[in-house]
Coordinates of C-alpha atoms in Angstrom, one line a residue:
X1 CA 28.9 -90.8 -30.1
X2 CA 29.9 -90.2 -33.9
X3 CA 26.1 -88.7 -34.2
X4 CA 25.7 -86.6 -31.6
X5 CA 23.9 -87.8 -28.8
X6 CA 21.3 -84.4 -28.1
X7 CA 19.0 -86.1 -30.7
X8 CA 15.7 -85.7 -30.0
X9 CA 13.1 -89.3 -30.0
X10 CA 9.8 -89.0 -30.2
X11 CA 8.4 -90.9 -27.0
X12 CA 5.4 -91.3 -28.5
X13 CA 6.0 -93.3 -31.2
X14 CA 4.9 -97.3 -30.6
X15 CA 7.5 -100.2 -31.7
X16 CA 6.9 -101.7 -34.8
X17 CA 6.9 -105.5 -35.3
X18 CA 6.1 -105.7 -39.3
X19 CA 9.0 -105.1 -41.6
X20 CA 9.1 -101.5 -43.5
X21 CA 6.6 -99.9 -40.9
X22 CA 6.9 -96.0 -41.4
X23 CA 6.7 -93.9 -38.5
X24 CA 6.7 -90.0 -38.8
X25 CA 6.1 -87.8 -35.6
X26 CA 5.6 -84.7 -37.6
X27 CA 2.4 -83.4 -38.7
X28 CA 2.6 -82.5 -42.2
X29 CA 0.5 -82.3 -45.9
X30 CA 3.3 -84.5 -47.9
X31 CA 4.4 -86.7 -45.1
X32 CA 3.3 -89.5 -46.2
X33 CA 2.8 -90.2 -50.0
X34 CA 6.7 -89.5 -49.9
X35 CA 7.0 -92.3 -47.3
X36 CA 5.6 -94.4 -49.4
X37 CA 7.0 -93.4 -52.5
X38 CA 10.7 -94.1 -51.1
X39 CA 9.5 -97.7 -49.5
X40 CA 8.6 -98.5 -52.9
X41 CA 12.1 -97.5 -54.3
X42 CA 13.5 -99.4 -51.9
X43 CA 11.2 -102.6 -52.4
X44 CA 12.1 -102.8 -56.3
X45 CA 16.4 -103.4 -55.0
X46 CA 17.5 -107.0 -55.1
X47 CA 19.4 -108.6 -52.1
X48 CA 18.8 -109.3 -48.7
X49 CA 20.5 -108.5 -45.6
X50 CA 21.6 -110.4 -42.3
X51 CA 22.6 -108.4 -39.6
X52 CA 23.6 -111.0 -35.9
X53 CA 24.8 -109.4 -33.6
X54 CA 25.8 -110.3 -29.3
X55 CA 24.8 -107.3 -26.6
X56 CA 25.8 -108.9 -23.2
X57 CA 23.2 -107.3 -20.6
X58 CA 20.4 -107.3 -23.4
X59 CA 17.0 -107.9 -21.5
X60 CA 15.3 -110.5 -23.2
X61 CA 12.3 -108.3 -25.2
X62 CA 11.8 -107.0 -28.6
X63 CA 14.4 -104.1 -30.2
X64 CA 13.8 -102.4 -32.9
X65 CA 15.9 -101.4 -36.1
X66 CA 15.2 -98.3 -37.5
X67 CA 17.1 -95.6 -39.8
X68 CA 17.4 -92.0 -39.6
X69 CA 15.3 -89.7 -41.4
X70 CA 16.4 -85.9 -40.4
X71 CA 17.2 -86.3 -37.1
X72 CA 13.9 -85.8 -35.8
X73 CA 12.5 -88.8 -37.2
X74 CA 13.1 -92.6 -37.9
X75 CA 11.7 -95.2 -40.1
X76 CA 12.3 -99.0 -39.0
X77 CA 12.9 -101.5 -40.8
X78 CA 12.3 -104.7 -38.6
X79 CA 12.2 -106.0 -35.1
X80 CA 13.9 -108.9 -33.2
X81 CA 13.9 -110.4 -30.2
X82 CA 16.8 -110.7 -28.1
X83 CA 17.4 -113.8 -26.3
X84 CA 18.6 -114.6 -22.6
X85 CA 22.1 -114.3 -23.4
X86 CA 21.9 -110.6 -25.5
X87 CA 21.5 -112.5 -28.9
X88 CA 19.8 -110.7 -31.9
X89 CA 19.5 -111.5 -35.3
X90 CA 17.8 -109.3 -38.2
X91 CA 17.0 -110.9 -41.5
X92 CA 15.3 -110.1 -44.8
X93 CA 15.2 -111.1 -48.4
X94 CA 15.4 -107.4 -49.3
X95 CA 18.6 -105.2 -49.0
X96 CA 18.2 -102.0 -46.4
X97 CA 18.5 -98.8 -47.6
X98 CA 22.2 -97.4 -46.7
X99 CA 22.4 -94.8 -43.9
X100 CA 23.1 -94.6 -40.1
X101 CA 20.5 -97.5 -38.3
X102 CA 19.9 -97.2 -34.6
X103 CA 19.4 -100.1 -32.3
X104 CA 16.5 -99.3 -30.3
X105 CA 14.7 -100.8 -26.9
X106 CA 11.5 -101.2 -26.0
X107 CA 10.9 -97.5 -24.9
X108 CA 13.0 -95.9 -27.8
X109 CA 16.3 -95.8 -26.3
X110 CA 19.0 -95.8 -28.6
X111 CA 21.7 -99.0 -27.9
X112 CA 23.7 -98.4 -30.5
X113 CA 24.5 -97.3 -34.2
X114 CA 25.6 -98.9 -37.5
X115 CA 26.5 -98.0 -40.7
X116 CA 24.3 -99.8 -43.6
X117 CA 26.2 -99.3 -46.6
X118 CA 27.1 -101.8 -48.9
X119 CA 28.1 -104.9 -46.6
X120 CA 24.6 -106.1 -45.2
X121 CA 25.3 -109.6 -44.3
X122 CA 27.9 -108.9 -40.7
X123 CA 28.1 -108.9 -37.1
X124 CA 28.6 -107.3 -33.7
X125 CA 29.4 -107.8 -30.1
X126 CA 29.4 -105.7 -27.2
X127 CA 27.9 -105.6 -24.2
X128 CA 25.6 -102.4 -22.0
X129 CA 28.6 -101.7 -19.4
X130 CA 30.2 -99.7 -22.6
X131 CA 28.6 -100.2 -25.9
X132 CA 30.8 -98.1 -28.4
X133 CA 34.4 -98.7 -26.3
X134 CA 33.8 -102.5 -26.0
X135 CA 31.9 -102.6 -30.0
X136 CA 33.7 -105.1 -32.1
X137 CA 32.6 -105.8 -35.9
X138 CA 32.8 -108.5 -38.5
X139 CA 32.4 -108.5 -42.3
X140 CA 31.5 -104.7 -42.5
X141 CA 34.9 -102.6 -42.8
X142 CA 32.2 -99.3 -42.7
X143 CA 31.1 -100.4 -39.5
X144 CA 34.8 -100.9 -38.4
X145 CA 35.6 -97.3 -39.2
X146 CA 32.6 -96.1 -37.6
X147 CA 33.7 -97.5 -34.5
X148 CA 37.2 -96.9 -34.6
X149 CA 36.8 -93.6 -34.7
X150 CA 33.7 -93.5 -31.8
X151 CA 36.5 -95.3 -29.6
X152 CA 39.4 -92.5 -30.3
X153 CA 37.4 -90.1 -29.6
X154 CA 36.0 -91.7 -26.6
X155 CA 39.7 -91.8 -25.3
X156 CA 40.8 -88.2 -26.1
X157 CA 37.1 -87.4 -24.2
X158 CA 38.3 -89.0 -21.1
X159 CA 41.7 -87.5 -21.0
X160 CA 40.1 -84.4 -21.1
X161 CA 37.6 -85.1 -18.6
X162 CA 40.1 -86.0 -15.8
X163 CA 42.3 -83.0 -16.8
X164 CA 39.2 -81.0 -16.5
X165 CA 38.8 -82.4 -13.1
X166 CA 42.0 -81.2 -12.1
X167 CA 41.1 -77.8 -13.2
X168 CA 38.1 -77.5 -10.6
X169 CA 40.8 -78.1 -8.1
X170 CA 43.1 -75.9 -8.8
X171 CA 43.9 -73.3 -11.9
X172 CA 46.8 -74.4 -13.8
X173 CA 47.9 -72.9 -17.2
X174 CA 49.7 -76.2 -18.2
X175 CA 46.8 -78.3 -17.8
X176 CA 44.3 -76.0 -20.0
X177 CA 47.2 -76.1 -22.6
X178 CA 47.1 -80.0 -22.0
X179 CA 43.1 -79.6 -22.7
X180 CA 43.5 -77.5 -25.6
X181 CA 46.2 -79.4 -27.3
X182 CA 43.5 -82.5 -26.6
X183 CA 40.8 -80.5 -28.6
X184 CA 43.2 -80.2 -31.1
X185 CA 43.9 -83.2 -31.8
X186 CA 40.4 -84.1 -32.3
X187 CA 39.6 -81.7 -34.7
X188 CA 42.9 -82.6 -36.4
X189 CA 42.0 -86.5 -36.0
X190 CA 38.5 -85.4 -37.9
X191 CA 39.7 -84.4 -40.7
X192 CA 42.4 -86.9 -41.8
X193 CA 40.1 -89.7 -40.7
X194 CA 37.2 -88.1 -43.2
X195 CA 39.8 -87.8 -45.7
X196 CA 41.3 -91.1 -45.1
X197 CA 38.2 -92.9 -45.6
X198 CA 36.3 -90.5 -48.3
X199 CA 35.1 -93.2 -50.5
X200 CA 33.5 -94.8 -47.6
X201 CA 29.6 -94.0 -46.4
X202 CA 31.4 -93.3 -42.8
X203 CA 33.9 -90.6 -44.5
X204 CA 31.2 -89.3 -46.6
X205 CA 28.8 -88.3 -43.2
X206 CA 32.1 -87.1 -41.3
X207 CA 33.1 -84.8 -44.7
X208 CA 29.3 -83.6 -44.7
X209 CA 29.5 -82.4 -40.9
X210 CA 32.8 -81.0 -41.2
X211 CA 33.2 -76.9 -41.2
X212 CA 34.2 -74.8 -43.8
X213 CA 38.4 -74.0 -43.8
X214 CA 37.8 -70.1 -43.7
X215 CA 40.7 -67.9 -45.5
X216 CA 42.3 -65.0 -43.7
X217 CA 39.2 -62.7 -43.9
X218 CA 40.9 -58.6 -45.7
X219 CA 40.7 -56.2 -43.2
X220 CA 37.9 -53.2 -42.7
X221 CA 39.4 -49.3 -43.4
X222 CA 39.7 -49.3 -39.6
X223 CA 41.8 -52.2 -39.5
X224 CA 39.5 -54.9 -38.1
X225 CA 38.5 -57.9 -40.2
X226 CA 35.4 -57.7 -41.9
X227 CA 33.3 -60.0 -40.5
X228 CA 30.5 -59.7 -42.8
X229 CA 33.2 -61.0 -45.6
X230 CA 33.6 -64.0 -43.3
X231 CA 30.2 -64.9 -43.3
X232 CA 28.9 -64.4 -47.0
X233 CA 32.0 -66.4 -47.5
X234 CA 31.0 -68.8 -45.0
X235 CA 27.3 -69.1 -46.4
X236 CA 28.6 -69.3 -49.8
X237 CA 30.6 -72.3 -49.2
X238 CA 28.6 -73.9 -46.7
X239 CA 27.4 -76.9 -48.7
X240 CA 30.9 -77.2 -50.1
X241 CA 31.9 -80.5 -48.0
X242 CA 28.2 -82.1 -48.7
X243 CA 27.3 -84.8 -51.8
X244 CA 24.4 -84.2 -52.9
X245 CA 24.8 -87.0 -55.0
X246 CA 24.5 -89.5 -52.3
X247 CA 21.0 -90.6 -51.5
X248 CA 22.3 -92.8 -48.5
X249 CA 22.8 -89.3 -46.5
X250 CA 19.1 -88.6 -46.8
X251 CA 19.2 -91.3 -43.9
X252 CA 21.4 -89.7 -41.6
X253 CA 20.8 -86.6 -38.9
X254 CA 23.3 -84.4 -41.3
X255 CA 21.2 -83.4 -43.6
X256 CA 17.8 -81.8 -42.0
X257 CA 20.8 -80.5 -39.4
X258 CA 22.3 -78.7 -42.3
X259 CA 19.2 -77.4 -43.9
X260 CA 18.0 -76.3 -40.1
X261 CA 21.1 -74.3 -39.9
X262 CA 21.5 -73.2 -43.7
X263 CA 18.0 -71.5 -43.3
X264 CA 17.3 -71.0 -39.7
X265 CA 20.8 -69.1 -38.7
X266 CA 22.2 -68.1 -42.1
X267 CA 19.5 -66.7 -43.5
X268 CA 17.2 -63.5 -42.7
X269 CA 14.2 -64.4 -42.2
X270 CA 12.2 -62.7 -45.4
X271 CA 10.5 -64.6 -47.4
X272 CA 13.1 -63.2 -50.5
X273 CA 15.9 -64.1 -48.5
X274 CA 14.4 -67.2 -47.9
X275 CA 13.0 -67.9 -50.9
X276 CA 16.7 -67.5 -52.8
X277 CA 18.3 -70.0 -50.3
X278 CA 16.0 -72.9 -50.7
X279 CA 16.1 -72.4 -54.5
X280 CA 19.9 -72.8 -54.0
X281 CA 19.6 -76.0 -51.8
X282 CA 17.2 -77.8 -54.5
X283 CA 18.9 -76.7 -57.3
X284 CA 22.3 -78.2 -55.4
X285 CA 20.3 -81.2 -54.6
X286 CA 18.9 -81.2 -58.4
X287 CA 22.4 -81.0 -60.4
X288 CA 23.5 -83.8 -58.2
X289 CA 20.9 -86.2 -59.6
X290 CA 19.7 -88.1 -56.7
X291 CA 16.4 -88.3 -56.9
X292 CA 15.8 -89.0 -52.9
X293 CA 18.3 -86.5 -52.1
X294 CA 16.1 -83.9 -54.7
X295 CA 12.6 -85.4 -53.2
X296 CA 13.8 -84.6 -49.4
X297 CA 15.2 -81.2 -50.0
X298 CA 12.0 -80.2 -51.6
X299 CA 9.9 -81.6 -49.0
X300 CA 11.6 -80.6 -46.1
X301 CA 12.0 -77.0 -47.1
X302 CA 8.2 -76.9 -48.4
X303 CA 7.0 -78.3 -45.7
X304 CA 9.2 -76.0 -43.5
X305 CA 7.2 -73.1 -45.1
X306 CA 4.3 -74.2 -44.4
X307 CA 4.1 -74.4 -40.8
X308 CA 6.4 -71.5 -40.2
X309 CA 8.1 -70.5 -37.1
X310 CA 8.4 -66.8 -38.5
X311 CA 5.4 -64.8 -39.3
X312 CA 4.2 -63.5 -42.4
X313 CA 6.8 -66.1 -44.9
X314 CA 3.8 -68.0 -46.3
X315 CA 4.9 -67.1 -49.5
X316 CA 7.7 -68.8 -49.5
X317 CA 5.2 -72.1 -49.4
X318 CA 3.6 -70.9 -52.5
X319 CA 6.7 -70.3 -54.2
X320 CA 8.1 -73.6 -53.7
X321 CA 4.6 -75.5 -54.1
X322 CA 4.1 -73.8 -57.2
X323 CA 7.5 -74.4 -59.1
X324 CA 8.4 -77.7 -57.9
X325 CA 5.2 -79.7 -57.1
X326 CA 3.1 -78.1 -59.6
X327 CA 5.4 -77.2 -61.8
X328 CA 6.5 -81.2 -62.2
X329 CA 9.8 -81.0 -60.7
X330 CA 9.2 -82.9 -57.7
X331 CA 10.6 -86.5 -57.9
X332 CA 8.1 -88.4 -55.9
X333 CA 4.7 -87.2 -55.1
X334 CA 1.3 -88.2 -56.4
X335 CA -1.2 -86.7 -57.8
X336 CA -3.5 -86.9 -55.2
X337 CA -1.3 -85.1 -53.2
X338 CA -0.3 -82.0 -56.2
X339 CA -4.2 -81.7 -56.3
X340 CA -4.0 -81.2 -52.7
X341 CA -1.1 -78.2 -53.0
X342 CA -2.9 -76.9 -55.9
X343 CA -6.4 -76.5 -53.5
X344 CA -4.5 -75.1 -50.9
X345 CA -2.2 -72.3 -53.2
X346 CA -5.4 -71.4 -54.1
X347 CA -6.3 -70.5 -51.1
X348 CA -3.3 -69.2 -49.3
X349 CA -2.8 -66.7 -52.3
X350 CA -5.1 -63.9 -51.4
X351 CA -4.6 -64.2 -48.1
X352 CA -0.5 -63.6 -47.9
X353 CA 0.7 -60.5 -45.9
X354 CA 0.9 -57.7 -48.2
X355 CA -2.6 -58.3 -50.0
X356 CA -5.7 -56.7 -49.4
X357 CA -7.8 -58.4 -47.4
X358 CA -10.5 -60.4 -49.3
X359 CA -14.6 -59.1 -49.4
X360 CA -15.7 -60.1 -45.9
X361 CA -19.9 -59.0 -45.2
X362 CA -21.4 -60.1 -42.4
X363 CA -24.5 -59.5 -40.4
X364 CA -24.0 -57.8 -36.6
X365 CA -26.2 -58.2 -33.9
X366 CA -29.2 -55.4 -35.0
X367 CA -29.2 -57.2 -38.4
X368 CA -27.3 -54.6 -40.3
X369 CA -24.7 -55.4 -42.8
X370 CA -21.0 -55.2 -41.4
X371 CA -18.3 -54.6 -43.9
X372 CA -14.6 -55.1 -43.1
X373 CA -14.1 -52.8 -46.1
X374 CA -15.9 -50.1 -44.2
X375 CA -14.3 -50.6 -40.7
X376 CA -13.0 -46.8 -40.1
X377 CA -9.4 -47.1 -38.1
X378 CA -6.2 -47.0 -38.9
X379 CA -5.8 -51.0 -37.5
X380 CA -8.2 -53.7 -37.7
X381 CA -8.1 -56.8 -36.6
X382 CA -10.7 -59.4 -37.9
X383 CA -11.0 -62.8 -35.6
X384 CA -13.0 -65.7 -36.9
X385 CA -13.5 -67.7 -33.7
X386 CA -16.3 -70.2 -32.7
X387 CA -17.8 -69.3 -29.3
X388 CA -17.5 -73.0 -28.0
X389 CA -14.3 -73.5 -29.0
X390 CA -12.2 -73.7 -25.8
X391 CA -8.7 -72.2 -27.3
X392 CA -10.7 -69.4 -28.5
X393 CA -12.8 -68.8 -25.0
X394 CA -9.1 -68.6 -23.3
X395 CA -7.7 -66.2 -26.0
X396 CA -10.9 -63.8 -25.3
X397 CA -9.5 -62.0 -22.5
X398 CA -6.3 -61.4 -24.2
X399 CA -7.8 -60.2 -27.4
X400 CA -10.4 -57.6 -24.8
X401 CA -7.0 -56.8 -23.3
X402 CA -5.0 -55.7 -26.5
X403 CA -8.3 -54.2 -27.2
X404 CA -9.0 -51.5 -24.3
X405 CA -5.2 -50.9 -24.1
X406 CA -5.4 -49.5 -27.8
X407 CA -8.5 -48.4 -29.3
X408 CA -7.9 -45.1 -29.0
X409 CA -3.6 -45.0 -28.8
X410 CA -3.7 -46.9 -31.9
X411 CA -6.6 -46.4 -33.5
X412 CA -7.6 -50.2 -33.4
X413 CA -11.3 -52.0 -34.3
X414 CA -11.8 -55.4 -34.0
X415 CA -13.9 -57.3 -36.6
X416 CA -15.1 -60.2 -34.8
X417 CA -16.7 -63.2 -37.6
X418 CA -18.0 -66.3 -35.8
X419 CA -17.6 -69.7 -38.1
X420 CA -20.1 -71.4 -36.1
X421 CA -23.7 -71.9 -37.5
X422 CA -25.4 -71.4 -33.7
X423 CA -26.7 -67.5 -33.2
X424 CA -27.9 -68.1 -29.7
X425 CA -24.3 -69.4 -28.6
X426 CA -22.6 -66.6 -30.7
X427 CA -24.8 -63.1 -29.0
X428 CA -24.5 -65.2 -25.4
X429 CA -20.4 -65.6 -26.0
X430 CA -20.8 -61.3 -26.7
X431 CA -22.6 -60.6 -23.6
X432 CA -20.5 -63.5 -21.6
X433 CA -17.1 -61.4 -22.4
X434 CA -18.6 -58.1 -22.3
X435 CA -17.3 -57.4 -25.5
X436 CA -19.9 -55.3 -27.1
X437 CA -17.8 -52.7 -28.7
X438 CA -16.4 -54.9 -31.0
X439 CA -17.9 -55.3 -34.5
X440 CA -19.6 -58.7 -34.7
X441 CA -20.6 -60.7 -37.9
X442 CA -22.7 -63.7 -38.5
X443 CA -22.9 -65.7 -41.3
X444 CA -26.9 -66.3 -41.8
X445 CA -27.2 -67.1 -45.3
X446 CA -24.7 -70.1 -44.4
X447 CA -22.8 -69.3 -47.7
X448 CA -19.8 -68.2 -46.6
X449 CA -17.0 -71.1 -46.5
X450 CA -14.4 -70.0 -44.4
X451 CA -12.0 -72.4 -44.7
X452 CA -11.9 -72.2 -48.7
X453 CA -12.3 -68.4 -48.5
X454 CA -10.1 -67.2 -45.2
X455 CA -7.7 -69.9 -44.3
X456 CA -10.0 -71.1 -41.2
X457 CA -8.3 -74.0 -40.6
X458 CA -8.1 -73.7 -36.9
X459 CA -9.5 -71.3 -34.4
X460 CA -9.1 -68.4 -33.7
X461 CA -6.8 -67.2 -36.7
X462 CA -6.4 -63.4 -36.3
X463 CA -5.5 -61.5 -39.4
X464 CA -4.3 -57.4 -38.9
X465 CA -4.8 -55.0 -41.4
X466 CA -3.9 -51.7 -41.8
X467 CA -5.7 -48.9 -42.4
X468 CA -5.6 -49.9 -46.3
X469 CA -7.1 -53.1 -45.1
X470 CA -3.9 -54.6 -46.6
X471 CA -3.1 -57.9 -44.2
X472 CA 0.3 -57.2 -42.6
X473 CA 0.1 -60.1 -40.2
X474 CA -2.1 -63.4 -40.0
X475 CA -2.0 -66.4 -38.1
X476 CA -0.9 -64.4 -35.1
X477 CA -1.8 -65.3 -31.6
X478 CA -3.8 -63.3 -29.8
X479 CA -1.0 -63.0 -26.4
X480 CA 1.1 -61.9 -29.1
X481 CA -0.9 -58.7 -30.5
X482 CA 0.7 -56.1 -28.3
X483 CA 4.2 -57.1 -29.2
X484 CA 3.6 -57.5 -33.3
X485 CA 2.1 -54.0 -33.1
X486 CA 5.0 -52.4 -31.1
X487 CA 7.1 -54.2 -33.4
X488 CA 5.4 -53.0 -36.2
X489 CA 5.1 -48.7 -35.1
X490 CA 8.7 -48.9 -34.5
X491 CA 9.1 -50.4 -38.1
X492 CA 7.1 -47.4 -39.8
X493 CA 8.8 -45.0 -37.8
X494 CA 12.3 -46.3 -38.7
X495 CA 11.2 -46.3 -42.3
X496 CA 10.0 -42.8 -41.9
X497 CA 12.9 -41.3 -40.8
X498 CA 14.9 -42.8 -43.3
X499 CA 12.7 -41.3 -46.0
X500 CA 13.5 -37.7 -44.1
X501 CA 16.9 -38.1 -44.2

């Protein structure tokens, strides 16, 4: 289909039968006061919309219709019924918000697309032997695009599966020139159609999917091309065939798709690097003066940061929490919600990789005082844990592992804090694991707030710190210890060598 079909659904999520129910799978700070901030965009439009339509095969139950938001997530809109004979009919006194709407069933499967642009008040017919080949429209020209194309391509697909076909059976250099020319003229087909149809919502999604036309890259002194010309070009002009002037594509897989790519491919992953290209997303999304389009950019890419897939970029959170929630820029938040970032900053600020870790005292098991300031080796790595907490119990043996492989190799201490206020359970968890050697800390004045003071949100969350006590990791796993650390040796001894030569 036009939208690729490899989207992921969220099984999980339940149907809706109220009108402008929001439904978000993913787990996030913001999610939701900019849910609710767009609904209430959308509310203040005048219209309405009336959207019949025929499926032949339909099972009589409820479907849902829903629009993109990314491409990981939806948002619907209402919920009809369909009737013995495939008949469903969706009505309200408010116009939808334009972008790509899904059909769904019952258990989230997607029926079919449409195109919610400007023409709200059409129809469709098909039927569930072949939805998008047998798809006819009336009253929405957008729609009629959208499907034209769909059923070209769906014809060039099966030429080139039954030439395909033939290839299995025998090799034949005329039929993969037949299957090339094919692909061909689908990319070819592409284009003019997205040109053809630019002023349309349909032309406008194909233009923002379409690849950048790359110039004859110059040639290296060796005489290859210079391939790393072709890619700064490449990321430089990335966004070229995308309008970030038009809010509709907010509700369409292309743009999270984009920004996945634009950051996760094209961009090392530091948080300088990274930094840069999300400033040069918003400011994109900025100039073009969409105010969705601004408030999803800066959501997605903050929120990005701050549940990151790389370790040690939390900065890149701060950096984008601080200039464009708290610094005002943000289009739609709350200020609930900027209190919230502001709490959080505070937090996550002395406790980035790179800064020393904070004053941590704590009292061991003989009722001395135990410093992480004092711990003696060139590696330490403090673990608040709870000894009842059952992701923490199975992470024990891994830690003891990484532990007795490099005490002495590496020079590594482990500064073990427990966040629970139960001493019995703590000194039994010790004993229990046989891990005496560590240094263990309680808190027994109770004043100590971990969560406000060393990012405790879950447990266990292992920080490592050099012999400085400087935090070059946090938030690591403890399976992943051995491989950070060999990661990390070889790094100092590359940058040693370099300072030799």
């Amino acid at each position: 289909m036009f939208i690729k079909s490899a989207l992921r659904w969220n099984q999980n999520l339940q149907a809706a039968d109220n009108k402008q129910t929001f439904m978000y799978p993913m787990r996030t700070l913001f999610f939701f006061p900019f849910l609710v901030l767009m609904g209430l965009t959308t509310l203040a439009q005048n219209g309405g919309y009336n959207i019949k339509g025929t499926i032949k095969g339909l099972r009589p139950e409820p479907f849902t219709l829903a629009h993109y938001f990314g491409f990981s997530q939806y948002v619907v809109k209402d919920t009809a019924v369909a009737d013995a004979n495939g008949h469903l009919t969706f009505t309200g006194d408010k116009p939808l918000p334009g972008g790509v709407y899904m059909l769904l069933s019952p258990t989230k499967r997607r029926v079919a697309e449409f195109i919610i642009g400007n023409e709200q008040h059409f129809s469709f017919s098909s039927d569930t032997l072949n939805v998008v080949g047998n798809m006819k429209i009336e009253n929405s020209p957008d729609n009629e695009l959208y499907y034209k194309y769909q059923q070209q391509i769906a014809g060039y697909n099966t030429e080139i599966n039954v030439l395909a076909a033939q290839m299995k059976m025998r090799q034949d250099v005329l039929t993969q020139t037949k299957i090339n020319n094919l692909r061909r003229q689908i990319f070819d087909y592409y284009r003019s159609f997205a040109q053809e149809n630019a002023t349309t919502l349909t032309g406008k999604i194909m233009k923002a999917n379409a690849e950048v036309d790359l110039p004859p890259a110059p040639k290296r002194p060796d005489g290859r091309v210079d391939s790393v010309w072709l890619f700064q070009y490449y990321k430089a002009h990335f966004w070229d065939n995308f309008d970030f002037s038009e809010e509709r594509l907010v509700r369409t897989p292309t743009l999270q798709r984009k920004l996945d790519r634009y950051m996760g491919e094209l961009t090392f992953q530091h948080p300088d690097s990274l930094i840069q290209a999300s400033d040069v997303v918003i400011e994109k999304a900025l100039k073009g003066g969409s105010k969705e389009m601004q408030a999803y950019c800066i959501w997605y890419l903050t929120n990005k940061a701050e549940n990151p897939s790389v370790m040690g970029i939390e900065q890149v959170f701060v950096h984008l929490a601080e200039k464009y929630y708290l610094g005002g820029i943000m289009p739609m938040t709350d200020s609930s919600t900027v209190q919230n970032i502001r709490q959080k900053i505070n937090v996550m600020k002395p406790l980035l990789v790179g800064k020393t870790m904070p004053a941590l005292s704590l009292t061991d098991t003989t009722g001395q005082l135990r410093s992480v300031a004092d711990v003696k080796a060139k590696y330490t790595v403090v673990v608040f844990y709870d000894p009842d907490c059952s992701h923490c119990r199975q992470s024990t043996p891994a830690l003891k592992a990484f532990y007795e492989k490099n005490k002495k190799t590496l020079d590594v201490q482990i500064f073990a804090a427990s966040v629970a206020r139960a001493p019995d359970q703590w000194k039994k968890y010790i004993r229990e694991f046989g891990v005496q050697e560590w240094i263990h800390g309680y808190d027994y004045s109770f004043r100590i707030d971990f969560r406000k003071d060393f990012d405790v949100v879950n447990t266990p969350m292992i920080y490592v710190l050099d012999q400085d006590k400087k935090i070059i990791a946090r938030r690591l796993p403890a399976e992943e210890l051995d491989g950070f650390m060999d990661f990390y040796e070889q790094r100092l001894a590359r940058e040693k060598s370099m300072k030799v030569k």
